[in-house]
mmCIF file of C-alpha atoms in Angstrom:
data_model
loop_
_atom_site.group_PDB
_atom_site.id
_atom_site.type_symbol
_atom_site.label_atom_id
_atom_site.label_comp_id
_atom_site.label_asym_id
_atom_site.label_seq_id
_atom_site.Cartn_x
_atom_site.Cartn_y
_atom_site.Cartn_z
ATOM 1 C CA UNK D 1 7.974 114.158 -11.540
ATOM 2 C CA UNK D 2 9.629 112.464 -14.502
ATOM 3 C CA UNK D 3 10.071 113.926 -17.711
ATOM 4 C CA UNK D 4 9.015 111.288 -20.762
ATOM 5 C CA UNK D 5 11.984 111.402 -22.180
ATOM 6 C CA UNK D 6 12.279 109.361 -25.419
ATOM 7 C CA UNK D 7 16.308 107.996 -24.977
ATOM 8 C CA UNK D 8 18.494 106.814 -27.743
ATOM 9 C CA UNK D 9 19.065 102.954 -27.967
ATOM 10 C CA UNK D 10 22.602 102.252 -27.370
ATOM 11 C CA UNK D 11 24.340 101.433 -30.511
ATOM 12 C CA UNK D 12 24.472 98.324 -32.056
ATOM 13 C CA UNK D 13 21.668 97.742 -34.387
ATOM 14 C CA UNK D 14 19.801 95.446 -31.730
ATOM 15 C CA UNK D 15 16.550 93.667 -32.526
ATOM 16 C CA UNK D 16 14.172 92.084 -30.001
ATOM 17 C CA UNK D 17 13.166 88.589 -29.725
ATOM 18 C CA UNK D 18 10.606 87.179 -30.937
ATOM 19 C CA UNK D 19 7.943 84.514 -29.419
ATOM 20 C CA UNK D 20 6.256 81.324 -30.490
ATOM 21 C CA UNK D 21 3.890 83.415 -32.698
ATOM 22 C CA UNK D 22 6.630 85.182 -34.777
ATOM 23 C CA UNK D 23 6.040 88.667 -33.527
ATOM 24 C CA UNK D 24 8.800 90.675 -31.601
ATOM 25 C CA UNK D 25 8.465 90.627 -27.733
ATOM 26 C CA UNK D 26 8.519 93.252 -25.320
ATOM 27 C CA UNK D 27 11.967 93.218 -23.891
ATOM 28 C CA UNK D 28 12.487 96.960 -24.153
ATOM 29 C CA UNK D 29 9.093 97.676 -22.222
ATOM 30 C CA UNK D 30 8.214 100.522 -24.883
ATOM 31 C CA UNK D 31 4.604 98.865 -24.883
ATOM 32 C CA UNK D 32 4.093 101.034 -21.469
ATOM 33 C CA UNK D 33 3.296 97.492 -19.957
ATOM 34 C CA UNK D 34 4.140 94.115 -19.313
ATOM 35 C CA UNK D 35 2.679 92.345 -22.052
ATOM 36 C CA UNK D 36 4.674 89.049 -22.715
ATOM 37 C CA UNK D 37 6.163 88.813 -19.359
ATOM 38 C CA UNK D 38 4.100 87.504 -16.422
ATOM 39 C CA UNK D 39 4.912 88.675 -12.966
ATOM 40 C CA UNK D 40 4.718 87.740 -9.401
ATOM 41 C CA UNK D 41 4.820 89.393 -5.774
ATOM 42 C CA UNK D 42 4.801 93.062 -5.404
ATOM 43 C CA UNK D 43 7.976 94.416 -6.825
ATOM 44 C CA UNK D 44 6.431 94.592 -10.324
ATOM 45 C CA UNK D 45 3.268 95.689 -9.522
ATOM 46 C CA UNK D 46 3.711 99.439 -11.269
ATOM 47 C CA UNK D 47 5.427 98.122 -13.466
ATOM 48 C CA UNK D 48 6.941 99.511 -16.528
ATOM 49 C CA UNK D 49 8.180 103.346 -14.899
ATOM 50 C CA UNK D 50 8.029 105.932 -17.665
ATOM 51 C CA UNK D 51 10.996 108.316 -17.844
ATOM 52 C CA UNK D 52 13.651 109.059 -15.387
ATOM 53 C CA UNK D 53 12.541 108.377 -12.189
ATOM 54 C CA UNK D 54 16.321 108.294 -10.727
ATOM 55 C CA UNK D 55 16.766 111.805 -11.605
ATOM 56 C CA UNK D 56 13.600 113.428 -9.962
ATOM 57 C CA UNK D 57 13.834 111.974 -6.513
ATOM 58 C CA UNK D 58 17.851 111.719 -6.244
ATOM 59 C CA UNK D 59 19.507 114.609 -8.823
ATOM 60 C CA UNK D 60 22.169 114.330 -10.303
ATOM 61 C CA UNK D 61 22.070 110.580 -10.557
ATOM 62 C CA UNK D 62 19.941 109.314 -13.583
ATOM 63 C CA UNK D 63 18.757 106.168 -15.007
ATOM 64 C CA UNK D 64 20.076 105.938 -18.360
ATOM 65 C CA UNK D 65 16.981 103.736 -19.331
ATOM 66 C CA UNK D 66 16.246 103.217 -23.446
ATOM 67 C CA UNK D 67 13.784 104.455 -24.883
ATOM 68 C CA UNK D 68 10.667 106.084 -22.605
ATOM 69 C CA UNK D 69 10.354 102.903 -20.196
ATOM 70 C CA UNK D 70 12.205 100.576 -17.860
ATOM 71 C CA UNK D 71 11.739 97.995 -14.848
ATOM 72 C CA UNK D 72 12.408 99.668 -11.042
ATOM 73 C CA UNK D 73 11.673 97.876 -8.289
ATOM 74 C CA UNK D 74 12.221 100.803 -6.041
ATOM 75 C CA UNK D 75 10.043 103.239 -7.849
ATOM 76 C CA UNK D 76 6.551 104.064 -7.886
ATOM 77 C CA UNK D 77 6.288 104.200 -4.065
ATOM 78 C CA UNK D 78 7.236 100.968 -4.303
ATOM 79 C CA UNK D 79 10.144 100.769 -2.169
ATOM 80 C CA UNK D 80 13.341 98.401 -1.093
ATOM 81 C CA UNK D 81 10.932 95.893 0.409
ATOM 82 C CA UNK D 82 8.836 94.997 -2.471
ATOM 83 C CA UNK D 83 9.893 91.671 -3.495
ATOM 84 C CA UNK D 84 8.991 89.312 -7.009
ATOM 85 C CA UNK D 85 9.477 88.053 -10.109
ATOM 86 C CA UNK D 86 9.255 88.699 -13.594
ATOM 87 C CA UNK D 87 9.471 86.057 -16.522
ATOM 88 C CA UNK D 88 9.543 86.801 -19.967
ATOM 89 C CA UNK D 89 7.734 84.592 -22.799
ATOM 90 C CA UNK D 90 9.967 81.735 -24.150
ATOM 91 C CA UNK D 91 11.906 82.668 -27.118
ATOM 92 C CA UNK D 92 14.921 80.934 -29.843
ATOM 93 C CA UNK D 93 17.813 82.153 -29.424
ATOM 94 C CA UNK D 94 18.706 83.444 -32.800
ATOM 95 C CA UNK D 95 21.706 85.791 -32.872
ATOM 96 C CA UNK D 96 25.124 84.503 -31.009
ATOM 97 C CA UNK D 97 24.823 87.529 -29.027
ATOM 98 C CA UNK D 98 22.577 89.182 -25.864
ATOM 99 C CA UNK D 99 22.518 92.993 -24.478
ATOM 100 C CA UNK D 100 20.937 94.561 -21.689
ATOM 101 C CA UNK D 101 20.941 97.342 -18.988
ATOM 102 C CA UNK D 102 20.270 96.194 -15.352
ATOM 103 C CA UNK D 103 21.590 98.433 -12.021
ATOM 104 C CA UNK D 104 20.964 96.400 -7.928
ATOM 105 C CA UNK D 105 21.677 96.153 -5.168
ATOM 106 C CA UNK D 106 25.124 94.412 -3.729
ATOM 107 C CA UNK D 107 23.293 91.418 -3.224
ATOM 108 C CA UNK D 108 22.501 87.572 -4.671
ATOM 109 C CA UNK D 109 19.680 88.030 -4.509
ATOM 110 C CA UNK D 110 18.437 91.001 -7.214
ATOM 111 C CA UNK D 111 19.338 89.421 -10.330
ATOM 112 C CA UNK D 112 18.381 88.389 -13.493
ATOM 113 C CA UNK D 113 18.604 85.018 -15.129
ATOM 114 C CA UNK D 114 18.790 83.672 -18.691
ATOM 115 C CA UNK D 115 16.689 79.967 -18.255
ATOM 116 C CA UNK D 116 16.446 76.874 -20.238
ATOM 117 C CA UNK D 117 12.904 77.310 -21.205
ATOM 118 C CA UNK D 118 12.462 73.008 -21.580
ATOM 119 C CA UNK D 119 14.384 72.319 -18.700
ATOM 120 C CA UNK D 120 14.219 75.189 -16.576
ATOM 121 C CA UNK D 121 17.653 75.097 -16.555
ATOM 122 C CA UNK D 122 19.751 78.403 -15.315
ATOM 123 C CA UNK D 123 22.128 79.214 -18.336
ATOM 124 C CA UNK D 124 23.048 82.455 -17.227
ATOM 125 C CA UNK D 125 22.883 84.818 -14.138
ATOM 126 C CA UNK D 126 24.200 88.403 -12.873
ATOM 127 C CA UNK D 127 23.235 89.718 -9.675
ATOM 128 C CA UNK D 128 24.077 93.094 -8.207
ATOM 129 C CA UNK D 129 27.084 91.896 -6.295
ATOM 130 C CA UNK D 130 28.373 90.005 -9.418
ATOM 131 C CA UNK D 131 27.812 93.474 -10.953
ATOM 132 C CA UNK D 132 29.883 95.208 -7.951
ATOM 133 C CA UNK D 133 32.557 92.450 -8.827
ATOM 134 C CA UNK D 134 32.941 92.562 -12.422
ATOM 135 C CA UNK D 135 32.537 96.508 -13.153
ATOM 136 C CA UNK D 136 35.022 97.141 -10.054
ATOM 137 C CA UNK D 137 32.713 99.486 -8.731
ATOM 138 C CA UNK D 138 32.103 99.654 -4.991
ATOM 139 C CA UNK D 139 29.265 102.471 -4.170
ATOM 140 C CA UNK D 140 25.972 101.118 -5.325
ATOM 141 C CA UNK D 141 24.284 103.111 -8.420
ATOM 142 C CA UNK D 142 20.581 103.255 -10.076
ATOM 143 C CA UNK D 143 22.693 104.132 -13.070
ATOM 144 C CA UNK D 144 21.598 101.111 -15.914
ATOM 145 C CA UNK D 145 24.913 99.814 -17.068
ATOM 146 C CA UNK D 146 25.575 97.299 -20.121
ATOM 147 C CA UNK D 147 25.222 93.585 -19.658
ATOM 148 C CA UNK D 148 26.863 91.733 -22.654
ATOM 149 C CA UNK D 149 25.451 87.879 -22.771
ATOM 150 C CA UNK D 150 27.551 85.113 -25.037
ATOM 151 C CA UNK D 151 25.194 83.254 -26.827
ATOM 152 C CA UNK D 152 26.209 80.590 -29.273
ATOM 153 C CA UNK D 153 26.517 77.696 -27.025
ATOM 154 C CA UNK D 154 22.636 78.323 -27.151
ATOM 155 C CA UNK D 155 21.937 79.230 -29.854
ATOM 156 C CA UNK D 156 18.932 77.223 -31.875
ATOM 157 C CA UNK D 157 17.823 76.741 -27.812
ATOM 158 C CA UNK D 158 14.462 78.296 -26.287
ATOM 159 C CA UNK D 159 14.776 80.303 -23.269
ATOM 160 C CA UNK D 160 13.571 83.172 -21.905
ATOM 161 C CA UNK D 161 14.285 85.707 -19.141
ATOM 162 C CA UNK D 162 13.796 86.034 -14.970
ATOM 163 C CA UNK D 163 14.142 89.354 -13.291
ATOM 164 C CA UNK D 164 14.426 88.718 -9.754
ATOM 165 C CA UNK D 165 14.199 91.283 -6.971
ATOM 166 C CA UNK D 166 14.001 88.493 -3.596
ATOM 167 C CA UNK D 167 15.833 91.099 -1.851
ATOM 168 C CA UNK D 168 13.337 92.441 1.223
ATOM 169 C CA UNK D 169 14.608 95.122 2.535
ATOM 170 C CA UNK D 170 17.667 96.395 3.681
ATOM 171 C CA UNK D 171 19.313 99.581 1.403
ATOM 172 C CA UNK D 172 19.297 99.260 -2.269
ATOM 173 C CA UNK D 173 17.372 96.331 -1.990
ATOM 174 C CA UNK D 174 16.129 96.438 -5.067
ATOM 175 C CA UNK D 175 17.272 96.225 -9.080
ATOM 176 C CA UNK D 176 16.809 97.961 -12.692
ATOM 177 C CA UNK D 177 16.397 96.610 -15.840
ATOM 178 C CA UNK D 178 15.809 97.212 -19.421
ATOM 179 C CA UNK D 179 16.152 96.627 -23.121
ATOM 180 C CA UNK D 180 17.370 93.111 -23.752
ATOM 181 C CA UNK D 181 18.248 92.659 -26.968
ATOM 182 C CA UNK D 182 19.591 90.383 -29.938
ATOM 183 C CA UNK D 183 23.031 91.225 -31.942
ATOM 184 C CA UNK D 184 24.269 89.560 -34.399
ATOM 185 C CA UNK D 185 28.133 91.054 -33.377
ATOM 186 C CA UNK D 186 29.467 90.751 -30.258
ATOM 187 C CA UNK D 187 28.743 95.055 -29.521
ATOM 188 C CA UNK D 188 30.980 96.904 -27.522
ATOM 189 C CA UNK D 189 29.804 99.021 -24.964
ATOM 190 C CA UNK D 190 31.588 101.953 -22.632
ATOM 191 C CA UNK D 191 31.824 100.218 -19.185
ATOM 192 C CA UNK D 192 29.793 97.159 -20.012
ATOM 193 C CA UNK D 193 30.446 93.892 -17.808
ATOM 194 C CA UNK D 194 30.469 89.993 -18.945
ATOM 195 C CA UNK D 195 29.094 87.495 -16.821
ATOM 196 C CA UNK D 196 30.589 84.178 -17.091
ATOM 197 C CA UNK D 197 27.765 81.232 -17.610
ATOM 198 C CA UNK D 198 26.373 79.458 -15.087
ATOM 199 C CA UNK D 199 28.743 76.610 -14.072
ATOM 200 C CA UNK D 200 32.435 78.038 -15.479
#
């Protein structure tokens, strides 16, 4: 069973969004649900998980979530098949620069996006096997590492966030995510990775 662990936020001074109606949105998940996101298919059905989850069914791997919760389409007796989609509430795009955690599978097709939110444009997206890529890693992980998002070519824009899991089956079919956040400096994170925007 998990312990409730309250974690430290990683360093930075981040701030969350905010929506249409001025108040901060639930990026981090520290609601305990998925208020301001709306979700689709199965994989987000139990959806946030409360404490480390990694490190009761597979010591000594953990999670390294934020706070007490975080997305993972594996757990809850969920599984690799479980497949869907979460979107986030539109918000501006206020601060030149984005954070957050994510862990998948080596595939396409767990991933998150950064969207357009007039257009439906894709600005941005990382998948697991961009992570596998970019962090030089090859063994797949549950382990939530830094994403670090360029902003200002957006910034003044409205977007808002996709978390994809489209992956069914097969091992590690599946992703982790948490704690998007603002910052008004780029931050610099131990082992974080940069995706490039969609397009370059």
């Amino acid at each position: 069973k998990a312990a409730a662990v309250d974690n430290p936020p990683l360093a930075g001074n981040g701030v969350l969004p905010t929506g249409r109606d001025g108040k901060p949105l639930n990026t981090d998940f520290e609601t305990g649900d998925l208020r301001d996101w709306t979700a689709s298919g199965t994989a987000f059905a139990r959806q946030p998980i409360l404490g480390d989850a990694v490190l009761a069914r597979r010591p000594p791997m953990q999670s390294a979530h934020v706070g007490k919760h975080w997305i993972g389409t594996y757990e809850n007796g969920l599984g690799d098949g479980a497949t869907g989609t979460l979107a986030s509430k539109p918000f501006r795009v206020t601060q030149p620069w984005a954070a957050f955690l994510l862990a998948a599978g080596p595939f396409e097709t767990t991933r998150v996006e950064l969207v357009d939110a007039t257009d439906q444009k894709v600005l941005l997206k990382i998948s697991g096997n961009d992570m596998r890529k970019l962090s030089g890693k090859t063994g797949s992980t549950e382990t939530l590492a830094p994403v670090i998002v360029d902003l200002r070519a957006w910034q003044g824009r409205e977007i808002f966030l996709r978390v994809i899991d489209e992956q069914a089956g097969s091992a590690w079919g599946h992703l982790n995510f948490d704690d998007f956040k603002f910052y008004a400096g780029k931050p610099a994170f131990p082992g974080a990775v940069e995706p490039l925007p969609a397009g370059r």
